[in-house]
Amino acid sequence: MTPDELRATCLDLNGATEEFPFPRHPEVCTFKVGGKIFALTTLTASPLTVSLKCDPELAVRLRAAHPEIVPGYHLNKRHWNTVTLEGGSLPDPFVRDMIEDSYDLVVAALPRAERLLLDWPGEATRGAARRSE
């Protein structure tokens, strides 16, 4: 995945924005939804990496299965993974799934009104689960 593909994948998600919030590190790019970060990267870095939020149990399994996935760099290592994208060893659809999972974790934690504004597909699933309880 190239830097342009990474940016496009993140920004294709409903309500996603790109920001550069760290004045001391202006090259660090964040992708946010509802004001919360779901992806963090330096698009000009080599190798290209992206840090993504992840379910803690899944994070451990992904790290064990893929040497390109390590605990989040300068982040809560229980909830974040840093993924090396260069070298093509992780297929792009797999990386897209990880980005979408990170986005979904962040959106799921937003207030319901914000989730509804995003037209998030997961909201229908959440509603169905509550009705069946």
PDB file of C-alpha atoms in Angstrom:
ATOM      1  CA  MET A   1       0.000   0.000   0.000  1.00  0.00           C
ATOM      2  CA  THR A   2       1.362   3.402  -0.982  1.00  0.00           C
ATOM      3  CA  PRO A   3       0.997   6.610   1.045  1.00  0.00           C
ATOM      4  CA  ASP A   4      -1.648   7.854  -1.397  1.00  0.00           C
ATOM      5  CA  GLU A   5      -3.587   4.586  -1.115  1.00  0.00           C
ATOM      6  CA  LEU A   6      -3.371   4.732   2.686  1.00  0.00           C
ATOM      7  CA  ARG A   7      -4.686   8.309   2.720  1.00  0.00           C
ATOM      8  CA  ALA A   8      -7.495   7.462   0.286  1.00  0.00           C
ATOM      9  CA  THR A   9      -8.514   4.356   2.250  1.00  0.00           C
ATOM     10  CA  CYS A  10      -8.757   6.334   5.481  1.00  0.00           C
ATOM     11  CA  LEU A  11     -10.571   9.302   3.951  1.00  0.00           C
ATOM     12  CA  ASP A  12     -13.078   7.062   2.142  1.00  0.00           C
ATOM     13  CA  LEU A  13     -14.641   6.209   5.504  1.00  0.00           C
ATOM     14  CA  ASN A  14     -17.730   8.252   6.479  1.00  0.00           C
ATOM     15  CA  GLY A  15     -16.846  11.372   8.430  1.00  0.00           C
ATOM     16  CA  ALA A  16     -13.090  10.750   8.325  1.00  0.00           C
ATOM     17  CA  THR A  17     -10.795  13.774   8.429  1.00  0.00           C
ATOM     18  CA  GLU A  18      -7.058  14.236   8.068  1.00  0.00           C
ATOM     19  CA  GLU A  19      -5.238  16.428  10.576  1.00  0.00           C
ATOM     20  CA  PHE A  20      -1.691  17.340  11.536  1.00  0.00           C
ATOM     21  CA  PRO A  21      -2.203  18.099  15.246  1.00  0.00           C
ATOM     22  CA  PHE A  22       1.364  17.941  16.566  1.00  0.00           C
ATOM     23  CA  PRO A  23       3.214  21.251  16.060  1.00  0.00           C
ATOM     24  CA  ARG A  24       6.516  19.732  17.202  1.00  0.00           C
ATOM     25  CA  HIS A  25       6.037  16.908  14.666  1.00  0.00           C
ATOM     26  CA  PRO A  26       4.275  18.502  11.669  1.00  0.00           C
ATOM     27  CA  GLU A  27       4.890  15.426   9.507  1.00  0.00           C
ATOM     28  CA  VAL A  28       2.710  13.205  11.714  1.00  0.00           C
ATOM     29  CA  CYS A  29      -0.682  12.745  10.128  1.00  0.00           C
ATOM     30  CA  THR A  30      -3.791  11.586  11.951  1.00  0.00           C
ATOM     31  CA  PHE A  31      -7.045  10.323  10.539  1.00  0.00           C
ATOM     32  CA  LYS A  32      -9.979  10.966  12.814  1.00  0.00           C
ATOM     33  CA  VAL A  33     -13.688  10.356  13.075  1.00  0.00           C
ATOM     34  CA  GLY A  34     -15.783  12.269  15.579  1.00  0.00           C
ATOM     35  CA  GLY A  35     -12.596  14.007  16.733  1.00  0.00           C
ATOM     36  CA  LYS A  36     -10.989  10.689  17.736  1.00  0.00           C
ATOM     37  CA  ILE A  37      -7.921   9.163  16.060  1.00  0.00           C
ATOM     38  CA  PHE A  38      -8.321   5.826  14.266  1.00  0.00           C
ATOM     39  CA  ALA A  39      -5.070   5.943  12.237  1.00  0.00           C
ATOM     40  CA  LEU A  40      -1.728   7.648  12.805  1.00  0.00           C
ATOM     41  CA  THR A  41       1.111   7.786  10.283  1.00  0.00           C
ATOM     42  CA  THR A  42       3.912   9.756   8.697  1.00  0.00           C
ATOM     43  CA  LEU A  43       3.098   9.505   5.005  1.00  0.00           C
ATOM     44  CA  THR A  44       6.640  10.516   4.005  1.00  0.00           C
ATOM     45  CA  ALA A  45       8.396   7.950   6.200  1.00  0.00           C
ATOM     46  CA  SER A  46      10.319   5.012   4.867  1.00  0.00           C
ATOM     47  CA  PRO A  47       9.312   2.401   5.638  1.00  0.00           C
ATOM     48  CA  LEU A  48       5.694   3.499   5.624  1.00  0.00           C
ATOM     49  CA  THR A  49       3.899   2.490   8.817  1.00  0.00           C
ATOM     50  CA  VAL A  50       0.455   3.164  10.237  1.00  0.00           C
ATOM     51  CA  SER A  51      -0.751   2.778  13.803  1.00  0.00           C
ATOM     52  CA  LEU A  52      -4.268   1.420  14.149  1.00  0.00           C
ATOM     53  CA  LYS A  53      -6.597   0.800  17.055  1.00  0.00           C
ATOM     54  CA  CYS A  54      -7.324  -2.894  17.604  1.00  0.00           C
ATOM     55  CA  ASP A  55      -9.260  -5.172  19.913  1.00  0.00           C
ATOM     56  CA  PRO A  56      -6.673  -6.264  22.528  1.00  0.00           C
ATOM     57  CA  GLU A  57      -7.135 -10.008  21.959  1.00  0.00           C
ATOM     58  CA  LEU A  58      -6.994  -9.656  18.193  1.00  0.00           C
ATOM     59  CA  ALA A  59      -3.951  -7.377  18.493  1.00  0.00           C
ATOM     60  CA  VAL A  60      -1.976 -10.137  20.199  1.00  0.00           C
ATOM     61  CA  ARG A  61      -2.992 -12.713  17.565  1.00  0.00           C
ATOM     62  CA  LEU A  62      -2.087 -10.385  14.674  1.00  0.00           C
ATOM     63  CA  ARG A  63       1.333  -9.654  16.188  1.00  0.00           C
ATOM     64  CA  ALA A  64       2.016 -13.369  16.610  1.00  0.00           C
ATOM     65  CA  ALA A  65       1.013 -14.151  13.036  1.00  0.00           C
ATOM     66  CA  HIS A  66       2.647 -11.232  11.193  1.00  0.00           C
ATOM     67  CA  PRO A  67       6.122  -9.825  11.901  1.00  0.00           C
ATOM     68  CA  GLU A  68       5.027  -6.573  10.182  1.00  0.00           C
ATOM     69  CA  ILE A  69       2.573  -5.927  13.033  1.00  0.00           C
ATOM     70  CA  VAL A  70       4.037  -4.796  16.346  1.00  0.00           C
ATOM     71  CA  PRO A  71       2.688  -3.085  19.483  1.00  0.00           C
ATOM     72  CA  GLY A  72       1.737   0.549  18.864  1.00  0.00           C
ATOM     73  CA  TYR A  73       4.740   2.854  18.732  1.00  0.00           C
ATOM     74  CA  HIS A  74       4.364   5.520  21.462  1.00  0.00           C
ATOM     75  CA  LEU A  75       0.761   4.389  22.016  1.00  0.00           C
ATOM     76  CA  ASN A  76      -1.149   2.160  24.421  1.00  0.00           C
ATOM     77  CA  LYS A  77       0.296  -1.184  23.364  1.00  0.00           C
ATOM     78  CA  ARG A  78      -2.766  -3.075  24.520  1.00  0.00           C
ATOM     79  CA  HIS A  79      -5.101  -1.236  22.119  1.00  0.00           C
ATOM     80  CA  TRP A  80      -2.857  -0.132  19.232  1.00  0.00           C
ATOM     81  CA  ASN A  81      -0.744  -1.904  16.616  1.00  0.00           C
ATOM     82  CA  THR A  82       1.833  -0.357  14.314  1.00  0.00           C
ATOM     83  CA  VAL A  83       1.796  -1.960  10.876  1.00  0.00           C
ATOM     84  CA  THR A  84       4.652  -1.784   8.357  1.00  0.00           C
ATOM     85  CA  LEU A  85       3.121  -1.416   4.902  1.00  0.00           C
ATOM     86  CA  GLU A  86       6.141  -1.485   2.619  1.00  0.00           C
ATOM     87  CA  GLY A  87       7.384  -4.678   1.100  1.00  0.00           C
ATOM     88  CA  GLY A  88       3.933  -5.902   0.102  1.00  0.00           C
ATOM     89  CA  SER A  89       3.965  -8.796   2.545  1.00  0.00           C
ATOM     90  CA  LEU A  90       0.545  -7.806   3.921  1.00  0.00           C
ATOM     91  CA  PRO A  91      -2.104  -7.821   1.184  1.00  0.00           C
ATOM     92  CA  ASP A  92      -3.871  -4.483   0.665  1.00  0.00           C
ATOM     93  CA  PRO A  93      -7.349  -5.956   1.416  1.00  0.00           C
ATOM     94  CA  PHE A  94      -6.001  -7.203   4.766  1.00  0.00           C
ATOM     95  CA  VAL A  95      -4.640  -3.735   5.597  1.00  0.00           C
ATOM     96  CA  ARG A  96      -7.952  -2.139   4.531  1.00  0.00           C
ATOM     97  CA  ASP A  97      -9.774  -4.496   6.905  1.00  0.00           C
ATOM     98  CA  MET A  98      -7.498  -3.452   9.768  1.00  0.00           C
ATOM     99  CA  ILE A  99      -8.145   0.231   8.980  1.00  0.00           C
ATOM    100  CA  GLU A 100     -11.899  -0.377   8.873  1.00  0.00           C
ATOM    101  CA  ASP A 101     -11.743  -2.301  12.162  1.00  0.00           C
ATOM    102  CA  SER A 102      -9.886   0.602  13.780  1.00  0.00           C
ATOM    103  CA  TYR A 103     -12.470   3.056  12.444  1.00  0.00           C
ATOM    104  CA  ASP A 104     -15.315   0.831  13.685  1.00  0.00           C
ATOM    105  CA  LEU A 105     -13.827   0.629  17.201  1.00  0.00           C
ATOM    106  CA  VAL A 106     -13.643   4.413  17.381  1.00  0.00           C
ATOM    107  CA  VAL A 107     -17.110   4.988  15.927  1.00  0.00           C
ATOM    108  CA  ALA A 108     -18.652   2.398  18.262  1.00  0.00           C
ATOM    109  CA  ALA A 109     -17.429   4.476  21.232  1.00  0.00           C
ATOM    110  CA  LEU A 110     -18.946   7.733  19.922  1.00  0.00           C
ATOM    111  CA  PRO A 111     -22.283   8.999  21.257  1.00  0.00           C
ATOM    112  CA  ARG A 112     -25.271   7.482  19.455  1.00  0.00           C
ATOM    113  CA  ALA A 113     -26.232  10.794  17.843  1.00  0.00           C
ATOM    114  CA  GLU A 114     -22.799  11.037  16.209  1.00  0.00           C
ATOM    115  CA  ARG A 115     -22.949   7.419  15.032  1.00  0.00           C
ATOM    116  CA  LEU A 116     -26.318   8.097  13.404  1.00  0.00           C
ATOM    117  CA  LEU A 117     -24.959  11.163  11.592  1.00  0.00           C
ATOM    118  CA  LEU A 118     -22.176   9.017  10.143  1.00  0.00           C
ATOM    119  CA  ASP A 119     -24.691   6.511   8.741  1.00  0.00           C
ATOM    120  CA  TRP A 120     -22.415   3.851  10.253  1.00  0.00           C
ATOM    121  CA  PRO A 121     -23.439   0.308   9.207  1.00  0.00           C
ATOM    122  CA  GLY A 122     -22.523  -0.966  12.663  1.00  0.00           C
ATOM    123  CA  GLU A 123     -25.340   1.088  14.204  1.00  0.00           C
ATOM    124  CA  ALA A 124     -27.944  -1.216  12.654  1.00  0.00           C
ATOM    125  CA  THR A 125     -26.144  -4.218  14.130  1.00  0.00           C
ATOM    126  CA  ARG A 126     -25.994  -2.581  17.571  1.00  0.00           C
ATOM    127  CA  GLY A 127     -29.708  -1.751  17.436  1.00  0.00           C
ATOM    128  CA  ALA A 128     -30.627  -5.303  16.419  1.00  0.00           C
ATOM    129  CA  ALA A 129     -28.524  -6.738  19.242  1.00  0.00           C
ATOM    130  CA  ARG A 130     -30.242  -4.506  21.813  1.00  0.00           C
ATOM    131  CA  ARG A 131     -33.717  -5.459  20.536  1.00  0.00           C
ATOM    132  CA  SER A 132     -32.961  -9.184  20.824  1.00  0.00           C
ATOM    133  CA  GLU A 133     -31.903  -8.911  24.478  1.00  0.00           C
TER     134      GLU A 133
END
